[in-house]
CSV table of N, CA, C and O in Angstrom, one decimal:
chain,number,residue,atom,x,y,z
A,1,GLN,N,0.9,-1.2,-0.1
A,1,GLN,CA,0.1,-0.1,0.1
A,1,GLN,C,0.9,1.3,0.0
A,1,GLN,O,1.9,1.1,0.6
A,2,VAL,N,0.4,2.3,-0.9
A,2,VAL,CA,1.3,3.6,-1.0
A,2,VAL,C,0.4,4.7,-0.2
A,2,VAL,O,-0.8,4.7,-0.5
A,3,GLN,N,1.2,5.3,0.5
A,3,GLN,CA,0.6,6.6,1.0
A,3,GLN,C,1.5,7.9,0.5
A,3,GLN,O,2.7,7.7,0.6
A,4,LEU,N,0.9,8.9,0.2
A,4,LEU,CA,1.5,10.0,0.0
A,4,LEU,C,0.9,11.1,0.9
A,4,LEU,O,-0.1,11.4,1.2
A,5,VAL,N,2.0,12.0,1.4
A,5,VAL,CA,1.7,13.0,2.6
A,5,VAL,C,2.4,14.3,2.0
A,5,VAL,O,3.5,14.2,2.0
A,6,GLU,N,1.3,15.4,1.8
A,6,GLU,CA,2.0,16.5,1.7
A,6,GLU,C,2.2,17.4,2.7
A,6,GLU,O,1.7,17.2,3.7
A,7,SER,N,3.1,18.4,2.6
A,7,SER,CA,3.5,19.3,3.7
A,7,SER,C,4.0,20.8,3.0
A,7,SER,O,4.2,20.6,1.7
A,8,GLY,N,3.8,21.8,3.7
A,8,GLY,CA,4.4,23.0,3.2
A,8,GLY,C,3.3,24.0,2.7
A,8,GLY,O,3.7,25.2,2.4
A,9,GLY,N,2.1,23.6,2.8
A,9,GLY,CA,1.1,24.6,2.4
A,9,GLY,C,1.1,25.7,3.5
A,9,GLY,O,1.4,25.4,4.6
A,10,GLY,N,0.2,26.6,3.2
A,10,GLY,CA,-0.1,27.7,4.2
A,10,GLY,C,-0.5,28.9,3.6
A,10,GLY,O,-1.0,28.9,2.3
A,11,LEU,N,-0.5,30.0,4.3
A,11,LEU,CA,-0.9,31.4,3.7
A,11,LEU,C,0.4,32.1,3.5
A,11,LEU,O,1.4,32.3,4.1
A,12,VAL,N,0.3,32.7,2.2
A,12,VAL,CA,1.4,33.6,1.7
A,12,VAL,C,0.8,34.8,0.9
A,12,VAL,O,-0.2,34.7,0.3
A,13,GLN,N,1.6,35.9,1.0
A,13,GLN,CA,1.2,37.1,0.3
A,13,GLN,C,1.6,37.0,-1.2
A,13,GLN,O,2.4,36.3,-1.5
A,14,PRO,N,0.8,37.8,-2.0
A,14,PRO,CA,1.1,37.6,-3.6
A,14,PRO,C,2.8,38.1,-3.7
A,14,PRO,O,3.1,38.9,-2.9
A,15,GLY,N,3.4,37.3,-4.6
A,15,GLY,CA,4.8,37.5,-4.8
A,15,GLY,C,5.6,36.8,-3.9
A,15,GLY,O,6.7,36.8,-4.2
A,16,GLY,N,5.0,36.1,-3.1
A,16,GLY,CA,5.8,35.2,-1.9
A,16,GLY,C,6.0,33.8,-2.7
A,16,GLY,O,5.6,33.6,-3.8
A,17,SER,N,6.7,33.1,-1.7
A,17,SER,CA,7.2,31.7,-2.1
A,17,SER,C,6.6,30.6,-1.3
A,17,SER,O,6.7,31.0,0.0
A,18,LEU,N,6.7,29.5,-1.6
A,18,LEU,CA,6.2,28.4,-0.8
A,18,LEU,C,6.9,27.3,-1.5
A,18,LEU,O,7.0,27.0,-2.6
A,19,ARG,N,7.4,26.1,-0.6
A,19,ARG,CA,7.6,25.0,-1.3
A,19,ARG,C,6.8,23.8,-0.6
A,19,ARG,O,7.0,23.6,0.5
A,20,LEU,N,6.3,23.0,-1.5
A,20,LEU,CA,5.6,22.0,-1.0
A,20,LEU,C,6.4,20.7,-1.1
A,20,LEU,O,7.2,20.5,-2.0
A,21,SER,N,6.1,19.8,-0.2
A,21,SER,CA,6.8,18.5,-0.3
A,21,SER,C,5.8,17.5,0.0
A,21,SER,O,4.8,17.5,0.4
A,22,CYS,N,6.1,16.2,-0.9
A,22,CYS,CA,5.3,15.1,-0.8
A,22,CYS,C,6.2,13.9,-0.7
A,22,CYS,O,6.9,13.6,-1.7
A,23,ALA,N,6.0,13.1,0.3
A,23,ALA,CA,6.8,11.9,0.9
A,23,ALA,C,5.8,10.7,0.4
A,23,ALA,O,4.8,10.6,1.0
A,24,ALA,N,6.2,9.8,-0.3
A,24,ALA,CA,5.6,8.6,-0.6
A,24,ALA,C,6.2,7.4,0.3
A,24,ALA,O,7.3,7.2,0.6
A,25,SER,N,5.4,6.7,0.9
A,25,SER,CA,5.7,5.7,1.7
A,25,SER,C,5.1,4.3,1.3
A,25,SER,O,3.9,4.3,0.5
A,26,GLY,N,5.6,3.2,1.7
A,26,GLY,CA,5.1,1.9,1.1
A,26,GLY,C,6.0,1.4,-0.1
A,26,GLY,O,7.2,1.5,0.0
A,27,THR,N,5.5,0.4,-0.7
A,27,THR,CA,6.0,-0.2,-1.8
A,27,THR,C,6.0,0.6,-3.1
A,27,THR,O,4.8,0.7,-3.7
A,28,ILE,N,7.0,1.3,-3.5
A,28,ILE,CA,7.1,2.2,-4.4
A,28,ILE,C,7.8,1.7,-5.8
A,28,ILE,O,9.0,1.4,-5.7
A,29,PHE,N,7.1,1.4,-6.8
A,29,PHE,CA,7.7,1.0,-8.1
A,29,PHE,C,8.5,2.2,-8.5
A,29,PHE,O,8.1,3.3,-8.7
A,30,SER,N,10.0,1.6,-8.8
A,30,SER,CA,10.7,2.9,-9.5
A,30,SER,C,10.5,3.7,-10.7
A,30,SER,O,10.7,4.7,-10.6
A,31,LEU,N,9.7,2.8,-11.6
A,31,LEU,CA,9.4,3.4,-12.7
A,31,LEU,C,7.9,4.3,-12.4
A,31,LEU,O,6.7,3.7,-12.5
A,32,ASN,N,7.9,5.5,-12.2
A,32,ASN,CA,6.6,6.1,-12.0
A,32,ASN,C,6.8,7.6,-12.4
A,32,ASN,O,7.9,8.1,-12.8
A,33,THR,N,5.7,8.3,-12.2
A,33,THR,CA,5.6,9.8,-12.5
A,33,THR,C,4.9,10.4,-11.3
A,33,THR,O,3.8,9.7,-10.8
A,34,MET,N,5.4,11.4,-10.7
A,34,MET,CA,4.9,12.1,-9.6
A,34,MET,C,4.6,13.4,-10.1
A,34,MET,O,5.2,14.1,-10.9
A,35,GLY,N,3.6,14.0,-9.5
A,35,GLY,CA,3.1,15.3,-9.8
A,35,GLY,C,2.1,16.1,-8.9
A,35,GLY,O,1.8,15.4,-7.9
A,36,TRP,N,1.9,17.2,-9.3
A,36,TRP,CA,1.0,18.1,-8.4
A,36,TRP,C,-0.2,18.6,-9.2
A,36,TRP,O,0.0,19.1,-10.1
A,37,TYR,N,-1.3,18.4,-8.4
A,37,TYR,CA,-2.5,19.0,-9.1
A,37,TYR,C,-3.1,20.0,-8.0
A,37,TYR,O,-2.7,19.9,-7.0
A,38,ARG,N,-4.0,20.8,-8.5
A,38,ARG,CA,-4.6,21.7,-7.8
A,38,ARG,C,-6.1,21.7,-8.0
A,38,ARG,O,-6.4,21.5,-9.1
A,39,GLN,N,-6.8,22.1,-7.0
A,39,GLN,CA,-8.2,22.6,-7.1
A,39,GLN,C,-8.8,23.5,-6.3
A,39,GLN,O,-8.7,23.5,-5.0
A,40,ALA,N,-9.0,24.5,-7.2
A,40,ALA,CA,-9.7,25.9,-6.5
A,40,ALA,C,-11.3,25.7,-6.3
A,40,ALA,O,-11.9,24.9,-6.9
A,41,PRO,N,-11.6,26.5,-5.3
A,41,PRO,CA,-13.1,26.3,-5.0
A,41,PRO,C,-13.8,26.4,-6.5
A,41,PRO,O,-13.9,27.5,-7.1
A,42,GLY,N,-14.8,25.6,-6.4
A,42,GLY,CA,-15.6,25.7,-7.7
A,42,GLY,C,-15.2,25.3,-9.0
A,42,GLY,O,-15.6,25.6,-10.1
A,43,LYS,N,-13.9,25.0,-9.0
A,43,LYS,CA,-13.1,24.6,-10.2
A,43,LYS,C,-12.8,23.1,-10.2
A,43,LYS,O,-12.7,22.5,-9.3
A,44,GLN,N,-12.5,22.5,-11.6
A,44,GLN,CA,-12.0,21.3,-11.6
A,44,GLN,C,-10.6,21.1,-11.2
A,44,GLN,O,-9.8,22.1,-11.4
A,45,ARG,N,-10.1,19.9,-10.7
A,45,ARG,CA,-8.9,19.6,-10.7
A,45,ARG,C,-8.0,19.7,-11.8
A,45,ARG,O,-8.3,19.3,-13.0
A,46,GLU,N,-6.8,20.5,-11.7
A,46,GLU,CA,-5.9,20.6,-12.9
A,46,GLU,C,-4.3,20.1,-12.6
A,46,GLU,O,-4.1,20.3,-11.4
A,47,LEU,N,-3.9,19.7,-13.6
A,47,LEU,CA,-2.4,19.5,-13.4
A,47,LEU,C,-1.5,20.7,-13.5
A,47,LEU,O,-1.5,21.5,-14.2
A,48,VAL,N,-0.5,20.7,-12.5
A,48,VAL,CA,0.2,21.8,-12.3
A,48,VAL,C,1.6,21.6,-12.9
A,48,VAL,O,2.0,22.3,-13.6
A,49,ALA,N,2.2,20.4,-12.4
A,49,ALA,CA,3.4,20.0,-13.0
A,49,ALA,C,3.5,18.6,-12.6
A,49,ALA,O,2.9,17.9,-11.7
A,50,ARG,N,4.3,17.9,-13.3
A,50,ARG,CA,4.6,16.6,-13.0
A,50,ARG,C,6.2,16.3,-13.5
A,50,ARG,O,6.9,17.0,-14.3
A,51,ILE,N,6.6,15.3,-13.0
A,51,ILE,CA,7.9,14.7,-13.4
A,51,ILE,C,8.1,13.3,-13.2
A,51,ILE,O,7.7,12.5,-12.2
A,52,THR,N,8.9,12.7,-14.3
A,52,THR,CA,9.0,11.2,-14.4
A,52,THR,C,10.3,10.8,-13.6
A,52,THR,O,10.9,11.6,-13.1
A,53,SER,N,10.3,9.4,-13.3
A,53,SER,CA,11.4,9.0,-12.8
A,53,SER,C,12.8,9.2,-13.4
A,53,SER,O,13.7,9.2,-12.9
A,54,GLY,N,12.6,9.4,-14.7
A,54,GLY,CA,13.7,9.9,-15.5
A,54,GLY,C,13.9,11.3,-15.6
A,54,GLY,O,14.7,11.9,-16.3
A,55,LEU,N,13.2,12.1,-14.8
A,55,LEU,CA,13.4,13.7,-14.6
A,55,LEU,C,12.9,14.4,-15.7
A,55,LEU,O,13.3,15.5,-15.9
A,56,SER,N,12.0,13.9,-16.5
A,56,SER,CA,11.4,14.7,-17.6
A,56,SER,C,10.2,15.5,-16.8
A,56,SER,O,9.5,14.9,-16.0
A,57,THR,N,10.1,16.7,-17.1
A,57,THR,CA,9.1,17.5,-16.6
A,57,THR,C,8.1,18.1,-17.3
A,57,THR,O,8.2,18.3,-18.6
A,58,PHE,N,7.0,18.4,-16.9
A,58,PHE,CA,6.0,19.1,-17.7
A,58,PHE,C,5.2,20.2,-16.6
A,58,PHE,O,5.1,20.0,-15.4
A,59,TYR,N,4.9,21.4,-17.1
A,59,TYR,CA,4.4,22.5,-16.5
A,59,TYR,C,3.1,22.9,-17.1
A,59,TYR,O,3.1,23.0,-18.4
A,60,ALA,N,2.1,23.4,-16.5
A,60,ALA,CA,1.1,23.9,-16.9
A,60,ALA,C,1.4,25.4,-17.3
A,60,ALA,O,2.3,25.9,-16.6
A,61,ASP,N,0.8,25.9,-18.5
A,61,ASP,CA,1.2,27.3,-19.0
A,61,ASP,C,1.0,28.4,-17.9
A,61,ASP,O,2.1,29.2,-17.8
A,62,SER,N,0.2,28.1,-17.0
A,62,SER,CA,-0.1,29.2,-16.1
A,62,SER,C,0.9,29.3,-14.9
A,62,SER,O,1.0,30.2,-14.2
A,63,VAL,N,1.7,28.2,-14.8
A,63,VAL,CA,2.8,28.3,-13.9
A,63,VAL,C,4.4,28.3,-14.3
A,63,VAL,O,5.3,28.2,-13.6
A,64,LYS,N,4.4,28.2,-15.7
A,64,LYS,CA,5.7,28.3,-16.2
A,64,LYS,C,6.5,29.4,-15.8
A,64,LYS,O,5.9,30.6,-15.8
A,65,GLY,N,7.9,29.3,-15.5
A,65,GLY,CA,8.6,30.2,-15.1
A,65,GLY,C,8.7,30.6,-13.6
A,65,GLY,O,9.4,31.4,-13.2
A,66,ARG,N,7.5,30.2,-13.0
A,66,ARG,CA,7.3,30.5,-11.4
A,66,ARG,C,7.5,29.4,-10.6
A,66,ARG,O,7.9,29.4,-9.6
A,67,PHE,N,7.0,28.3,-11.0
A,67,PHE,CA,7.0,26.9,-10.3
A,67,PHE,C,8.1,26.0,-10.9
A,67,PHE,O,8.5,25.8,-12.2
A,68,THR,N,8.7,25.1,-9.9
A,68,THR,CA,9.8,24.2,-10.4
A,68,THR,C,9.4,23.0,-9.6
A,68,THR,O,9.3,23.0,-8.2
A,69,ILE,N,9.3,21.8,-10.3
A,69,ILE,CA,9.1,20.7,-9.7
A,69,ILE,C,10.2,19.8,-9.7
A,69,ILE,O,11.3,19.9,-10.6
A,70,SER,N,10.6,19.1,-8.6
A,70,SER,CA,12.0,18.2,-8.5
A,70,SER,C,11.6,17.0,-7.7
A,70,SER,O,10.4,17.0,-7.1
A,71,ARG,N,12.3,16.0,-7.6
A,71,ARG,CA,12.3,15.0,-6.9
A,71,ARG,C,13.5,14.4,-6.5
A,71,ARG,O,14.6,14.4,-6.9
A,72,ASP,N,13.3,13.6,-5.4
A,72,ASP,CA,14.3,12.9,-4.7
A,72,ASP,C,14.2,11.4,-4.8
A,72,ASP,O,13.4,11.0,-3.8
A,73,ASN,N,14.6,10.6,-5.6
A,73,ASN,CA,14.3,9.3,-6.0
A,73,ASN,C,14.4,8.5,-4.7
A,73,ASN,O,13.7,7.5,-4.2
A,74,PRO,N,15.7,8.4,-4.1
A,74,PRO,CA,16.0,7.5,-3.0
A,74,PRO,C,14.9,7.9,-1.9
A,74,PRO,O,14.8,6.9,-1.1
A,75,LYS,N,14.4,9.1,-1.7
A,75,LYS,CA,13.7,9.6,-0.5
A,75,LYS,C,12.1,9.2,-1.1
A,75,LYS,O,11.3,9.6,0.0
A,76,ASN,N,11.8,9.0,-2.3
A,76,ASN,CA,10.5,9.0,-2.9
A,76,ASN,C,9.7,10.2,-2.6
A,76,ASN,O,8.7,10.1,-1.9
A,77,THR,N,10.4,11.3,-2.7
A,77,THR,CA,9.7,12.6,-2.3
A,77,THR,C,9.7,13.5,-3.7
A,77,THR,O,10.9,13.5,-4.3
A,78,VAL,N,8.6,14.2,-3.7
A,78,VAL,CA,8.5,15.2,-5.0
A,78,VAL,C,8.3,16.6,-4.3
A,78,VAL,O,7.8,16.7,-3.2
A,79,TYR,N,8.8,17.5,-4.7
A,79,TYR,CA,8.8,19.1,-4.3
A,79,TYR,C,8.1,19.8,-5.4
A,79,TYR,O,8.3,19.6,-6.6
A,80,LEU,N,7.6,20.9,-4.8
A,80,LEU,CA,7.2,22.0,-5.7
A,80,LEU,C,7.6,23.3,-5.2
A,80,LEU,O,6.9,23.8,-4.2
A,81,GLN,N,8.5,24.0,-5.8
A,81,GLN,CA,8.9,25.4,-5.3
A,81,GLN,C,8.1,26.3,-6.3
A,81,GLN,O,8.1,26.3,-7.3
A,82,MET,N,7.4,26.9,-5.5
A,82,MET,CA,6.3,28.0,-5.9
A,82,MET,C,6.9,29.5,-5.7
A,82,MET,O,7.0,29.8,-4.5
A,83,ASN,N,7.2,30.1,-6.6
A,83,ASN,CA,7.7,31.6,-6.6
A,83,ASN,C,6.6,32.5,-7.2
A,83,ASN,O,5.9,32.0,-8.0
A,84,SER,N,6.9,33.5,-6.8
A,84,SER,CA,5.9,34.8,-7.5
A,84,SER,C,4.4,34.3,-7.5
A,84,SER,O,3.7,34.5,-8.4
A,85,LEU,N,4.0,33.9,-6.3
A,85,LEU,CA,2.7,33.5,-6.2
A,85,LEU,C,1.7,34.5,-6.4
A,85,LEU,O,1.7,35.7,-6.1
A,86,LYS,N,0.5,34.2,-7.1
A,86,LYS,CA,-0.6,34.8,-7.2
A,86,LYS,C,-1.8,34.5,-6.7
A,86,LYS,O,-2.0,33.2,-6.2
A,87,PRO,N,-2.9,35.4,-6.3
A,87,PRO,CA,-4.0,34.9,-5.7
A,87,PRO,C,-4.6,33.7,-6.6
A,87,PRO,O,-5.4,32.9,-5.9
A,88,ALA,N,-4.6,33.7,-8.0
A,88,ALA,CA,-5.1,32.7,-8.7
A,88,ALA,C,-4.4,31.4,-8.4
A,88,ALA,O,-5.0,30.3,-8.7
A,89,ASP,N,-3.3,31.3,-7.8
A,89,ASP,CA,-2.7,29.9,-7.3
A,89,ASP,C,-3.3,29.5,-6.2
A,89,ASP,O,-3.1,28.3,-5.7
A,90,THR,N,-4.2,30.2,-5.5
A,90,THR,CA,-5.1,29.6,-4.3
A,90,THR,C,-5.8,28.3,-4.6
A,90,THR,O,-6.6,28.2,-5.5
A,91,ALA,N,-5.5,27.3,-4.1
A,91,ALA,CA,-6.3,26.1,-4.2
A,91,ALA,C,-5.6,25.0,-3.2
A,91,ALA,O,-4.9,25.2,-2.5
A,92,VAL,N,-6.3,23.9,-3.1
A,92,VAL,CA,-5.9,22.7,-2.4
A,92,VAL,C,-4.8,22.1,-3.5
A,92,VAL,O,-5.4,21.6,-4.6
A,93,TYR,N,-3.7,21.7,-3.1
A,93,TYR,CA,-2.8,21.1,-3.9
A,93,TYR,C,-2.6,19.6,-3.5
A,93,TYR,O,-2.4,19.3,-2.4
A,94,TYR,N,-2.7,18.9,-4.6
A,94,TYR,CA,-2.6,17.4,-4.3
A,94,TYR,C,-1.5,16.7,-5.0
A,94,TYR,O,-1.2,16.9,-6.2
A,95,CYS,N,-0.7,15.9,-4.2
A,95,CYS,CA,0.4,15.3,-4.8
A,95,CYS,C,-0.3,13.9,-5.4
A,95,CYS,O,-1.1,13.2,-5.0
A,96,ASN,N,0.4,13.5,-6.5
A,96,ASN,CA,-0.1,12.2,-7.1
A,96,ASN,C,1.1,11.4,-7.7
A,96,ASN,O,2.2,12.0,-8.0
A,97,LEU,N,1.0,10.1,-7.6
A,97,LEU,CA,1.9,9.2,-8.0
A,97,LEU,C,1.2,8.2,-9.0
A,97,LEU,O,0.2,7.6,-8.7
A,98,LYS,N,1.8,8.1,-10.2
A,98,LYS,CA,1.2,7.2,-11.3
A,98,LYS,C,2.2,6.2,-11.7
A,98,LYS,O,3.4,6.3,-11.7
A,99,VAL,N,1.7,4.9,-11.6
A,99,VAL,CA,2.7,3.8,-12.3
A,99,VAL,C,1.6,3.2,-13.3
A,99,VAL,O,0.8,2.4,-13.1
A,100,THR,N,1.9,3.6,-14.4
A,100,THR,CA,1.2,3.2,-15.5
A,100,THR,C,1.0,1.7,-16.0
A,100,THR,O,0.0,1.2,-16.3
A,101,ILE,N,2.3,1.2,-15.9
A,101,ILE,CA,2.4,-0.2,-16.4
A,101,ILE,C,1.4,-1.0,-15.3
A,101,ILE,O,0.9,-2.0,-15.6
A,102,ALA,N,1.4,-0.6,-14.2
A,102,ALA,CA,0.5,-1.3,-12.9
A,102,ALA,C,-0.9,-0.8,-12.9
A,102,ALA,O,-1.6,-1.5,-12.2
A,103,GLY,N,-1.1,0.2,-13.6
A,103,GLY,CA,-2.4,0.9,-13.5
A,103,GLY,C,-2.8,1.5,-12.1
A,103,GLY,O,-4.0,1.3,-11.8
A,104,SER,N,-1.8,1.9,-11.7
A,104,SER,CA,-2.0,2.4,-10.3
A,104,SER,C,-1.8,4.0,-10.3
A,104,SER,O,-1.2,4.6,-11.0
A,105,ASP,N,-2.7,4.4,-9.4
A,105,ASP,CA,-2.8,6.0,-9.4
A,105,ASP,C,-3.1,6.3,-7.8
A,105,ASP,O,-4.0,5.9,-7.4
A,106,TYR,N,-2.2,7.0,-7.4
A,106,TYR,CA,-2.3,7.3,-5.7
A,106,TYR,C,-2.3,8.9,-5.5
A,106,TYR,O,-1.8,9.4,-6.2
A,107,TRP,N,-3.0,9.3,-4.5
A,107,TRP,CA,-3.2,10.5,-4.3
A,107,TRP,C,-3.1,11.0,-2.8
A,107,TRP,O,-3.3,10.1,-1.9
A,108,GLY,N,-2.4,12.0,-2.5
A,108,GLY,CA,-2.4,12.5,-1.3
A,108,GLY,C,-3.6,13.1,-0.7
A,108,GLY,O,-4.6,13.3,-1.5
A,109,GLN,N,-3.5,13.6,0.5
A,109,GLN,CA,-4.7,14.2,1.2
A,109,GLN,C,-4.9,15.6,0.7
A,109,GLN,O,-6.1,16.2,0.9
A,110,GLY,N,-4.0,16.3,0.2
A,110,GLY,CA,-4.1,17.8,-0.1
A,110,GLY,C,-3.5,18.7,0.8
A,110,GLY,O,-3.6,18.4,2.2
A,111,THR,N,-3.0,19.7,0.4
A,111,THR,CA,-2.6,20.7,1.4
A,111,THR,C,-2.9,22.2,0.8
A,111,THR,O,-2.8,22.3,-0.5
A,112,GLN,N,-3.5,23.0,1.6
A,112,GLN,CA,-4.0,24.1,1.3
A,112,GLN,C,-2.9,25.1,1.1
A,112,GLN,O,-2.3,25.4,1.9
A,113,VAL,N,-3.2,25.9,-0.1
A,113,VAL,CA,-2.3,27.2,-0.4
A,113,VAL,C,-3.1,28.2,-0.5
A,113,VAL,O,-4.0,28.2,-1.5
A,114,THR,N,-3.0,29.3,0.2
A,114,THR,CA,-3.7,30.4,0.2
A,114,THR,C,-2.7,31.7,-0.1
A,114,THR,O,-1.8,31.9,0.6
A,115,VAL,N,-3.0,32.3,-1.1
A,115,VAL,CA,-2.3,33.5,-1.6
A,115,VAL,C,-3.2,34.6,-1.5
A,115,VAL,O,-4.1,34.9,-2.4
A,116,SER,N,-2.9,35.6,-0.6
A,116,SER,CA,-3.8,36.7,-0.3
A,116,SER,C,-3.0,37.8,0.6
A,116,SER,O,-2.2,37.3,1.3
A,117,SER,N,-3.4,38.8,0.3
A,117,SER,CA,-2.7,40.1,1.2
A,117,SER,C,-3.7,40.3,2.4
A,117,SER,O,-3.4,41.2,3.2
């Protein structure tokens, strides 16, 4: 069984920075993709960024140049460095792990990010 636990969310002023962390525990298949999704009130969940075990990355257009995703494979941890935060970034951020070959999809419980003055 796999568990994902996010941390690092909170309240930050516009233009500020936060770093989210997500630690995976359990039996983790080495070939996987980890990513961050977010869901704002009244909105659908959207992909923010993802990173493969081979370190290929993808970013949503809305966060390009501001957010950086990284991972520490030995620690099974993924990070999201968020800079120049905007009120539109306010959402619950969810960590995700996908193992396509196994048909597995795991989610963290979410961490609230609020960008407000």
